[in-house]
mmCIF file of N, CA and C in Angstrom:
data_model
loop_
_atom_site.group_PDB
_atom_site.id
_atom_site.type_symbol
_atom_site.label_atom_id
_atom_site.label_comp_id
_atom_site.label_asym_id
_atom_site.label_seq_id
_atom_site.Cartn_x
_atom_site.Cartn_y
_atom_site.Cartn_z
ATOM 1 N N GLN K 1 -126.773 -41.676 -70.894
ATOM 2 C CA GLN K 1 -125.764 -41.159 -70.023
ATOM 3 C C GLN K 1 -124.552 -42.071 -70.043
ATOM 4 N N ALA K 2 -123.431 -41.586 -69.465
ATOM 5 C CA ALA K 2 -122.181 -42.336 -69.460
ATOM 6 C C ALA K 2 -122.192 -43.407 -68.383
ATOM 7 N N GLN K 3 -121.689 -44.610 -68.719
ATOM 8 C CA GLN K 3 -121.358 -45.626 -67.774
ATOM 9 C C GLN K 3 -119.871 -45.670 -67.540
ATOM 10 N N LEU K 4 -119.412 -45.606 -66.302
ATOM 11 C CA LEU K 4 -117.997 -45.528 -66.016
ATOM 12 C C LEU K 4 -117.547 -46.748 -65.209
ATOM 13 N N VAL K 5 -116.489 -47.435 -65.622
ATOM 14 C CA VAL K 5 -115.985 -48.575 -64.934
ATOM 15 C C VAL K 5 -114.472 -48.395 -64.648
ATOM 16 N N GLU K 6 -114.113 -48.386 -63.371
ATOM 17 C CA GLU K 6 -112.721 -48.206 -62.961
ATOM 18 C C GLU K 6 -112.048 -49.569 -62.864
ATOM 19 N N SER K 7 -110.742 -49.579 -63.049
ATOM 20 C CA SER K 7 -109.920 -50.771 -62.860
ATOM 21 C C SER K 7 -108.495 -50.373 -62.547
ATOM 22 N N GLY K 8 -107.694 -51.320 -62.083
ATOM 23 C CA GLY K 8 -106.245 -51.111 -61.871
ATOM 24 C C GLY K 8 -105.860 -50.957 -60.433
ATOM 25 N N GLY K 9 -106.798 -50.927 -59.490
ATOM 26 C CA GLY K 9 -106.436 -50.779 -58.091
ATOM 27 C C GLY K 9 -105.827 -52.084 -57.599
ATOM 28 N N GLY K 10 -105.254 -51.982 -56.373
ATOM 29 C CA GLY K 10 -104.631 -53.095 -55.748
ATOM 30 C C GLY K 10 -103.763 -52.728 -54.583
ATOM 31 N N LEU K 11 -102.919 -53.677 -54.114
ATOM 32 C CA LEU K 11 -102.023 -53.463 -53.017
ATOM 33 C C LEU K 11 -100.623 -53.196 -53.508
ATOM 34 N N VAL K 12 -99.995 -52.124 -53.009
ATOM 35 C CA VAL K 12 -98.625 -51.790 -53.440
ATOM 36 C C VAL K 12 -97.875 -51.246 -52.242
ATOM 37 N N GLN K 13 -96.555 -51.452 -52.258
ATOM 38 C CA GLN K 13 -95.671 -50.932 -51.201
ATOM 39 C C GLN K 13 -95.440 -49.435 -51.378
ATOM 40 N N ALA K 14 -95.207 -48.775 -50.281
ATOM 41 C CA ALA K 14 -94.848 -47.303 -50.356
ATOM 42 C C ALA K 14 -93.690 -47.141 -51.311
ATOM 43 N N GLY K 15 -93.803 -46.082 -52.103
ATOM 44 C CA GLY K 15 -92.753 -45.796 -53.120
ATOM 45 C C GLY K 15 -93.026 -46.432 -54.478
ATOM 46 N N GLY K 16 -94.009 -47.324 -54.547
ATOM 47 C CA GLY K 16 -94.362 -48.000 -55.791
ATOM 48 C C GLY K 16 -95.342 -47.205 -56.648
ATOM 49 N N SER K 17 -95.795 -47.861 -57.725
ATOM 50 C CA SER K 17 -96.635 -47.169 -58.684
ATOM 51 C C SER K 17 -97.838 -48.060 -59.058
ATOM 52 N N LEU K 18 -98.914 -47.421 -59.458
ATOM 53 C CA LEU K 18 -100.085 -48.038 -60.004
ATOM 54 C C LEU K 18 -100.665 -47.154 -61.116
ATOM 55 N N ARG K 19 -101.327 -47.769 -62.073
ATOM 56 C CA ARG K 19 -102.086 -47.014 -63.074
ATOM 57 C C ARG K 19 -103.548 -47.441 -63.093
ATOM 58 N N LEU K 20 -104.392 -46.437 -62.722
ATOM 59 C CA LEU K 20 -105.843 -46.680 -62.783
ATOM 60 C C LEU K 20 -106.422 -46.373 -64.149
ATOM 61 N N SER K 21 -107.426 -47.086 -64.535
ATOM 62 C CA SER K 21 -108.156 -46.816 -65.753
ATOM 63 C C SER K 21 -109.633 -46.614 -65.514
ATOM 64 N N CYS K 22 -110.265 -45.786 -66.292
ATOM 65 C CA CYS K 22 -111.694 -45.542 -66.256
ATOM 66 C C CYS K 22 -112.222 -45.597 -67.675
ATOM 67 N N ALA K 23 -112.996 -46.655 -67.994
ATOM 68 C CA ALA K 23 -113.555 -46.808 -69.311
ATOM 69 C C ALA K 23 -114.985 -46.316 -69.345
ATOM 70 N N ALA K 24 -115.343 -45.462 -70.312
ATOM 71 C CA ALA K 24 -116.634 -44.868 -70.423
ATOM 72 C C ALA K 24 -117.367 -45.422 -71.674
ATOM 73 N N SER K 25 -118.592 -45.800 -71.479
ATOM 74 C CA SER K 25 -119.431 -46.230 -72.593
ATOM 75 C C SER K 25 -120.350 -45.148 -72.996
ATOM 76 N N SER K 26 -119.799 -44.177 -73.769
ATOM 77 C CA SER K 26 -120.532 -43.019 -74.256
ATOM 78 C C SER K 26 -119.924 -42.529 -75.560
ATOM 79 N N ASN K 27 -120.776 -42.249 -76.535
ATOM 80 C CA ASN K 27 -120.290 -41.669 -77.821
ATOM 81 C C ASN K 27 -119.968 -40.210 -77.689
ATOM 82 N N MET K 28 -120.212 -39.587 -76.503
ATOM 83 C CA MET K 28 -119.907 -38.185 -76.263
ATOM 84 C C MET K 28 -118.722 -38.006 -75.364
ATOM 85 N N PHE K 29 -117.889 -39.094 -75.149
ATOM 86 C CA PHE K 29 -116.808 -39.060 -74.236
ATOM 87 C C PHE K 29 -115.872 -37.872 -74.484
ATOM 88 N N ARG K 30 -115.528 -37.614 -75.726
ATOM 89 C CA ARG K 30 -114.540 -36.588 -76.047
ATOM 90 C C ARG K 30 -114.964 -35.171 -75.602
ATOM 91 N N SER K 31 -116.262 -34.986 -75.356
ATOM 92 C CA SER K 31 -116.737 -33.703 -74.909
ATOM 93 C C SER K 31 -116.782 -33.566 -73.348
ATOM 94 N N PHE K 32 -116.566 -34.647 -72.650
ATOM 95 C CA PHE K 32 -116.607 -34.608 -71.198
ATOM 96 C C PHE K 32 -115.349 -34.223 -70.518
ATOM 97 N N ALA K 33 -115.480 -33.409 -69.428
ATOM 98 C CA ALA K 33 -114.375 -33.296 -68.488
ATOM 99 C C ALA K 33 -114.378 -34.575 -67.564
ATOM 100 N N MET K 34 -113.139 -35.053 -67.271
ATOM 101 C CA MET K 34 -113.064 -36.291 -66.497
ATOM 102 C C MET K 34 -112.220 -35.980 -65.232
ATOM 103 N N GLY K 35 -112.576 -36.655 -64.146
ATOM 104 C CA GLY K 35 -111.836 -36.431 -62.911
ATOM 105 C C GLY K 35 -111.692 -37.691 -62.096
ATOM 106 N N TRP K 36 -110.748 -37.682 -61.136
ATOM 107 C CA TRP K 36 -110.580 -38.732 -60.191
ATOM 108 C C TRP K 36 -110.742 -38.139 -58.738
ATOM 109 N N TYR K 37 -111.487 -38.868 -57.931
ATOM 110 C CA TYR K 37 -111.664 -38.535 -56.521
ATOM 111 C C TYR K 37 -111.326 -39.794 -55.680
ATOM 112 N N ARG K 38 -110.979 -39.571 -54.392
ATOM 113 C CA ARG K 38 -110.677 -40.688 -53.558
ATOM 114 C C ARG K 38 -111.308 -40.454 -52.150
ATOM 115 N N GLN K 39 -111.514 -41.598 -51.476
ATOM 116 C CA GLN K 39 -112.219 -41.570 -50.165
ATOM 117 C C GLN K 39 -111.521 -42.592 -49.284
ATOM 118 N N ALA K 40 -110.880 -42.139 -48.189
ATOM 119 C CA ALA K 40 -110.309 -42.996 -47.202
ATOM 120 C C ALA K 40 -111.398 -43.406 -46.190
ATOM 121 N N PRO K 41 -111.172 -44.541 -45.516
ATOM 122 C CA PRO K 41 -112.181 -44.951 -44.507
ATOM 123 C C PRO K 41 -112.480 -43.891 -43.506
ATOM 124 N N GLY K 42 -113.746 -43.597 -43.333
ATOM 125 C CA GLY K 42 -114.201 -42.606 -42.338
ATOM 126 C C GLY K 42 -113.943 -41.145 -42.750
ATOM 127 N N GLN K 43 -113.554 -40.921 -44.049
ATOM 128 C CA GLN K 43 -113.251 -39.600 -44.503
ATOM 129 C C GLN K 43 -114.209 -39.181 -45.672
ATOM 130 N N ALA K 44 -114.229 -37.897 -46.001
ATOM 131 C CA ALA K 44 -114.988 -37.411 -47.125
ATOM 132 C C ALA K 44 -114.359 -37.785 -48.420
ATOM 133 N N ARG K 45 -115.104 -37.731 -49.511
ATOM 134 C CA ARG K 45 -114.572 -37.954 -50.827
ATOM 135 C C ARG K 45 -113.904 -36.697 -51.341
ATOM 136 N N ASP K 46 -112.593 -36.788 -51.649
ATOM 137 C CA ASP K 46 -111.805 -35.585 -52.000
ATOM 138 C C ASP K 46 -111.359 -35.613 -53.432
ATOM 139 N N PHE K 47 -111.239 -34.459 -53.997
ATOM 140 C CA PHE K 47 -110.712 -34.248 -55.397
ATOM 141 C C PHE K 47 -109.276 -34.688 -55.432
ATOM 142 N N VAL K 48 -108.891 -35.331 -56.582
ATOM 143 C CA VAL K 48 -107.526 -35.748 -56.818
ATOM 144 C C VAL K 48 -107.000 -35.115 -58.079
ATOM 145 N N ALA K 49 -107.670 -35.271 -59.189
ATOM 146 C CA ALA K 49 -107.167 -34.784 -60.481
ATOM 147 C C ALA K 49 -108.315 -34.541 -61.446
ATOM 148 N N ARG K 50 -108.128 -33.663 -62.450
ATOM 149 C CA ARG K 50 -109.177 -33.413 -63.453
ATOM 150 C C ARG K 50 -108.492 -33.150 -64.792
ATOM 151 N N ILE K 51 -109.122 -33.598 -65.882
ATOM 152 C CA ILE K 51 -108.665 -33.235 -67.177
ATOM 153 C C ILE K 51 -109.878 -32.819 -68.056
ATOM 154 N N SER K 52 -109.740 -31.661 -68.688
ATOM 155 C CA SER K 52 -110.853 -31.100 -69.486
ATOM 156 C C SER K 52 -110.943 -31.782 -70.813
ATOM 157 N N SER K 53 -112.025 -31.524 -71.553
ATOM 158 C CA SER K 53 -112.168 -32.044 -72.877
ATOM 159 C C SER K 53 -111.074 -31.572 -73.817
ATOM 160 N N GLY K 54 -110.468 -30.379 -73.524
ATOM 161 C CA GLY K 54 -109.349 -29.893 -74.310
ATOM 162 C C GLY K 54 -107.988 -30.322 -73.838
ATOM 163 N N GLY K 55 -107.943 -31.124 -72.743
ATOM 164 C CA GLY K 55 -106.666 -31.658 -72.301
ATOM 165 C C GLY K 55 -105.977 -30.931 -71.171
ATOM 166 N N SER K 56 -106.498 -29.821 -70.710
ATOM 167 C CA SER K 56 -105.887 -29.129 -69.579
ATOM 168 C C SER K 56 -106.133 -29.899 -68.307
ATOM 169 N N THR K 57 -105.183 -29.827 -67.349
ATOM 170 C CA THR K 57 -105.219 -30.637 -66.129
ATOM 171 C C THR K 57 -105.155 -29.825 -64.883
ATOM 172 N N ASN K 58 -105.703 -30.359 -63.776
ATOM 173 C CA ASN K 58 -105.611 -29.792 -62.465
ATOM 174 C C ASN K 58 -105.386 -30.908 -61.474
ATOM 175 N N TYR K 59 -104.634 -30.632 -60.380
ATOM 176 C CA TYR K 59 -104.320 -31.651 -59.378
ATOM 177 C C TYR K 59 -104.442 -31.100 -57.978
ATOM 178 N N ALA K 60 -104.827 -31.965 -57.052
ATOM 179 C CA ALA K 60 -104.792 -31.619 -55.663
ATOM 180 C C ALA K 60 -103.335 -31.431 -55.256
ATOM 181 N N ASP K 61 -103.095 -30.491 -54.275
ATOM 182 C CA ASP K 61 -101.699 -30.242 -53.868
ATOM 183 C C ASP K 61 -101.044 -31.505 -53.329
ATOM 184 N N SER K 62 -101.804 -32.432 -52.691
ATOM 185 C CA SER K 62 -101.256 -33.580 -52.040
ATOM 186 C C SER K 62 -100.686 -34.581 -53.058
ATOM 187 N N VAL K 63 -101.081 -34.513 -54.354
ATOM 188 C CA VAL K 63 -100.630 -35.465 -55.354
ATOM 189 C C VAL K 63 -99.813 -34.822 -56.444
ATOM 190 N N LYS K 64 -99.731 -33.515 -56.501
ATOM 191 C CA LYS K 64 -99.046 -32.808 -57.562
ATOM 192 C C LYS K 64 -97.586 -33.212 -57.610
ATOM 193 N N GLY K 65 -97.100 -33.560 -58.822
ATOM 194 C CA GLY K 65 -95.735 -34.014 -59.010
ATOM 195 C C GLY K 65 -95.563 -35.508 -58.874
ATOM 196 N N ARG K 66 -96.605 -36.191 -58.390
ATOM 197 C CA ARG K 66 -96.534 -37.654 -58.252
ATOM 198 C C ARG K 66 -97.549 -38.379 -59.164
ATOM 199 N N PHE K 67 -98.734 -37.767 -59.383
ATOM 200 C CA PHE K 67 -99.802 -38.367 -60.161
ATOM 201 C C PHE K 67 -99.936 -37.617 -61.502
ATOM 202 N N THR K 68 -100.337 -38.346 -62.530
ATOM 203 C CA THR K 68 -100.614 -37.742 -63.819
ATOM 204 C C THR K 68 -101.911 -38.290 -64.386
ATOM 205 N N ILE K 69 -102.842 -37.383 -64.744
ATOM 206 C CA ILE K 69 -104.085 -37.752 -65.398
ATOM 207 C C ILE K 69 -103.915 -37.607 -66.864
ATOM 208 N N SER K 70 -104.483 -38.517 -67.660
ATOM 209 C CA SER K 70 -104.431 -38.423 -69.110
ATOM 210 C C SER K 70 -105.693 -39.084 -69.701
ATOM 211 N N ARG K 71 -105.943 -38.839 -70.968
ATOM 212 C CA ARG K 71 -107.132 -39.464 -71.646
ATOM 213 C C ARG K 71 -106.766 -39.926 -73.020
ATOM 214 N N ASP K 72 -107.432 -40.956 -73.466
ATOM 215 C CA ASP K 72 -107.351 -41.498 -74.829
ATOM 216 C C ASP K 72 -108.743 -41.521 -75.398
ATOM 217 N N ASN K 73 -109.070 -40.521 -76.191
ATOM 218 C CA ASN K 73 -110.435 -40.357 -76.691
ATOM 219 C C ASN K 73 -110.823 -41.507 -77.677
ATOM 220 N N ALA K 74 -109.782 -42.047 -78.343
ATOM 221 C CA ALA K 74 -110.043 -43.168 -79.238
ATOM 222 C C ALA K 74 -110.459 -44.446 -78.504
ATOM 223 N N LYS K 75 -110.094 -44.547 -77.211
ATOM 224 C CA LYS K 75 -110.469 -45.697 -76.400
ATOM 225 C C LYS K 75 -111.553 -45.362 -75.359
ATOM 226 N N ASN K 76 -112.027 -44.093 -75.379
ATOM 227 C CA ASN K 76 -113.010 -43.684 -74.366
ATOM 228 C C ASN K 76 -112.511 -43.974 -72.932
ATOM 229 N N THR K 77 -111.266 -43.684 -72.662
ATOM 230 C CA THR K 77 -110.669 -44.051 -71.402
ATOM 231 C C THR K 77 -109.835 -42.909 -70.779
ATOM 232 N N VAL K 78 -109.937 -42.761 -69.487
ATOM 233 C CA VAL K 78 -109.106 -41.817 -68.741
ATOM 234 C C VAL K 78 -108.236 -42.606 -67.796
ATOM 235 N N TYR K 79 -106.990 -42.164 -67.598
ATOM 236 C CA TYR K 79 -106.025 -42.865 -66.778
ATOM 237 C C TYR K 79 -105.545 -41.964 -65.619
ATOM 238 N N LEU K 80 -105.108 -42.593 -64.542
ATOM 239 C CA LEU K 80 -104.454 -41.971 -63.428
ATOM 240 C C LEU K 80 -103.146 -42.736 -63.123
ATOM 241 N N GLN K 81 -101.989 -42.182 -63.560
ATOM 242 C CA GLN K 81 -100.736 -42.773 -63.264
ATOM 243 C C GLN K 81 -100.267 -42.265 -61.904
ATOM 244 N N MET K 82 -100.057 -43.183 -60.960
ATOM 245 C CA MET K 82 -99.714 -42.829 -59.592
ATOM 246 C C MET K 82 -98.340 -43.375 -59.268
ATOM 247 N N ASN K 83 -97.379 -42.457 -59.029
ATOM 248 C CA ASN K 83 -96.021 -42.782 -58.701
ATOM 249 C C ASN K 83 -95.679 -42.353 -57.305
ATOM 250 N N SER K 84 -94.589 -42.882 -56.770
ATOM 251 C CA SER K 84 -94.108 -42.529 -55.391
ATOM 252 C C SER K 84 -95.246 -42.594 -54.381
ATOM 253 N N LEU K 85 -95.984 -43.698 -54.378
ATOM 254 C CA LEU K 85 -97.165 -43.797 -53.585
ATOM 255 C C LEU K 85 -96.806 -43.806 -52.106
ATOM 256 N N LYS K 86 -97.705 -43.211 -51.298
ATOM 257 C CA LYS K 86 -97.568 -43.129 -49.884
ATOM 258 C C LYS K 86 -98.726 -43.804 -49.151
ATOM 259 N N PRO K 87 -98.608 -44.259 -47.928
ATOM 260 C CA PRO K 87 -99.709 -44.804 -47.209
ATOM 261 C C PRO K 87 -100.927 -43.892 -47.160
ATOM 262 N N GLU K 88 -100.706 -42.627 -47.133
ATOM 263 C CA GLU K 88 -101.812 -41.632 -47.125
ATOM 264 C C GLU K 88 -102.617 -41.616 -48.397
ATOM 265 N N ASP K 89 -102.114 -42.266 -49.447
ATOM 266 C CA ASP K 89 -102.869 -42.349 -50.683
ATOM 267 C C ASP K 89 -103.920 -43.445 -50.687
ATOM 268 N N THR K 90 -103.909 -44.260 -49.595
ATOM 269 C CA THR K 90 -104.853 -45.388 -49.530
ATOM 270 C C THR K 90 -106.287 -44.919 -49.571
ATOM 271 N N GLY K 91 -107.145 -45.577 -50.285
ATOM 272 C CA GLY K 91 -108.535 -45.264 -50.320
ATOM 273 C C GLY K 91 -109.240 -45.852 -51.538
ATOM 274 N N ALA K 92 -110.532 -45.618 -51.636
ATOM 275 C CA ALA K 92 -111.273 -45.996 -52.812
ATOM 276 C C ALA K 92 -111.201 -44.826 -53.831
ATOM 277 N N TYR K 93 -110.841 -45.142 -55.088
ATOM 278 C CA TYR K 93 -110.709 -44.132 -56.112
ATOM 279 C C TYR K 93 -111.876 -44.200 -57.042
ATOM 280 N N TYR K 94 -112.535 -43.069 -57.282
ATOM 281 C CA TYR K 94 -113.740 -42.988 -58.125
ATOM 282 C C TYR K 94 -113.486 -42.076 -59.316
ATOM 283 N N CYS K 95 -113.980 -42.524 -60.471
ATOM 284 C CA CYS K 95 -113.932 -41.763 -61.734
ATOM 285 C C CYS K 95 -115.243 -40.988 -61.841
ATOM 286 N N GLN K 96 -115.079 -39.707 -62.360
ATOM 287 C CA GLN K 96 -116.222 -38.841 -62.576
ATOM 288 C C GLN K 96 -116.169 -38.268 -63.967
ATOM 289 N N ALA K 97 -117.386 -38.193 -64.601
ATOM 290 C CA ALA K 97 -117.533 -37.551 -65.913
ATOM 291 C C ALA K 97 -118.468 -36.388 -65.743
ATOM 292 N N SER K 98 -118.164 -35.250 -66.398
ATOM 293 C CA SER K 98 -119.003 -34.062 -66.352
ATOM 294 C C SER K 98 -119.246 -33.601 -67.825
ATOM 295 N N SER K 99 -120.506 -33.445 -68.203
ATOM 296 C CA SER K 99 -120.870 -32.975 -69.537
ATOM 297 C C SER K 99 -120.807 -31.462 -69.588
ATOM 298 N N ILE K 100 -120.846 -30.906 -70.784
ATOM 299 C CA ILE K 100 -120.761 -29.457 -70.976
ATOM 300 C C ILE K 100 -121.973 -28.776 -70.385
ATOM 301 N N SER K 101 -123.106 -29.540 -70.254
ATOM 302 C CA SER K 101 -124.297 -29.036 -69.637
ATOM 303 C C SER K 101 -124.396 -29.305 -68.127
ATOM 304 N N ALA K 102 -123.303 -29.745 -67.542
ATOM 305 C CA ALA K 102 -123.089 -29.925 -66.095
ATOM 306 C C ALA K 102 -123.781 -31.135 -65.532
ATOM 307 N N PHE K 103 -124.147 -32.162 -66.375
ATOM 308 C CA PHE K 103 -124.523 -33.421 -65.883
ATOM 309 C C PHE K 103 -123.303 -34.182 -65.367
ATOM 310 N N ILE K 104 -123.453 -34.963 -64.290
ATOM 311 C CA ILE K 104 -122.306 -35.626 -63.638
ATOM 312 C C ILE K 104 -122.664 -37.107 -63.446
ATOM 313 N N TRP K 105 -121.668 -37.961 -63.783
ATOM 314 C CA TRP K 105 -121.799 -39.432 -63.589
ATOM 315 C C TRP K 105 -120.577 -39.881 -62.818
ATOM 316 N N TRP K 106 -120.776 -40.928 -61.978
ATOM 317 C CA TRP K 106 -119.800 -41.543 -61.141
ATOM 318 C C TRP K 106 -119.573 -42.988 -61.444
ATOM 319 N N GLY K 107 -118.372 -43.535 -61.357
ATOM 320 C CA GLY K 107 -118.087 -44.910 -61.403
ATOM 321 C C GLY K 107 -118.296 -45.525 -60.006
ATOM 322 N N GLN K 108 -118.083 -46.839 -59.858
ATOM 323 C CA GLN K 108 -118.350 -47.524 -58.641
ATOM 324 C C GLN K 108 -117.095 -47.594 -57.705
ATOM 325 N N GLY K 109 -115.915 -47.240 -58.247
ATOM 326 C CA GLY K 109 -114.723 -47.152 -57.417
ATOM 327 C C GLY K 109 -113.814 -48.359 -57.565
ATOM 328 N N THR K 110 -112.521 -48.144 -57.300
ATOM 329 C CA THR K 110 -111.545 -49.215 -57.229
ATOM 330 C C THR K 110 -110.606 -48.983 -56.025
ATOM 331 N N GLN K 111 -110.298 -49.975 -55.268
ATOM 332 C CA GLN K 111 -109.562 -49.849 -54.024
ATOM 333 C C GLN K 111 -108.069 -49.789 -54.302
ATOM 334 N N VAL K 112 -107.392 -48.815 -53.657
ATOM 335 C CA VAL K 112 -105.942 -48.689 -53.664
ATOM 336 C C VAL K 112 -105.444 -48.749 -52.208
ATOM 337 N N THR K 113 -104.552 -49.672 -51.948
ATOM 338 C CA THR K 113 -103.988 -49.810 -50.640
ATOM 339 C C THR K 113 -102.459 -49.752 -50.697
ATOM 340 N N VAL K 114 -101.841 -48.803 -49.975
ATOM 341 C CA VAL K 114 -100.426 -48.614 -50.004
ATOM 342 C C VAL K 114 -99.878 -49.014 -48.585
ATOM 343 N N SER K 115 -99.048 -50.031 -48.520
ATOM 344 C CA SER K 115 -98.494 -50.523 -47.306
ATOM 345 C C SER K 115 -97.168 -49.834 -46.959
ATOM 346 N N SER K 116 -96.895 -49.768 -45.678
ATOM 347 C CA SER K 116 -95.665 -49.174 -45.220
ATOM 348 C C SER K 116 -94.706 -50.221 -44.677
#
């Protein structure tokens, strides 16, 4: 199965930018759909963005126009570029991989904190 490791989180001021990375240790990475989810303290884990194995993307309404998901199959890595960050974007961000047979793997998360 895939092992997913997130990085790139940190503390940033409102209006700033961060780029999250998710590195996958799997020789089948190029066949996986990849996604990002986030969870604020005391809240449910919510969908943020998804990219298919073919490169098509979907975004939550709350981040559309500000966040961009991309993938580099040569590096087995998916990215989340986050611009114009708001305090409401604060939370733990989790990487998800989905196989064509619907198996799902999760990373351990990376913390993003946006100050006002």
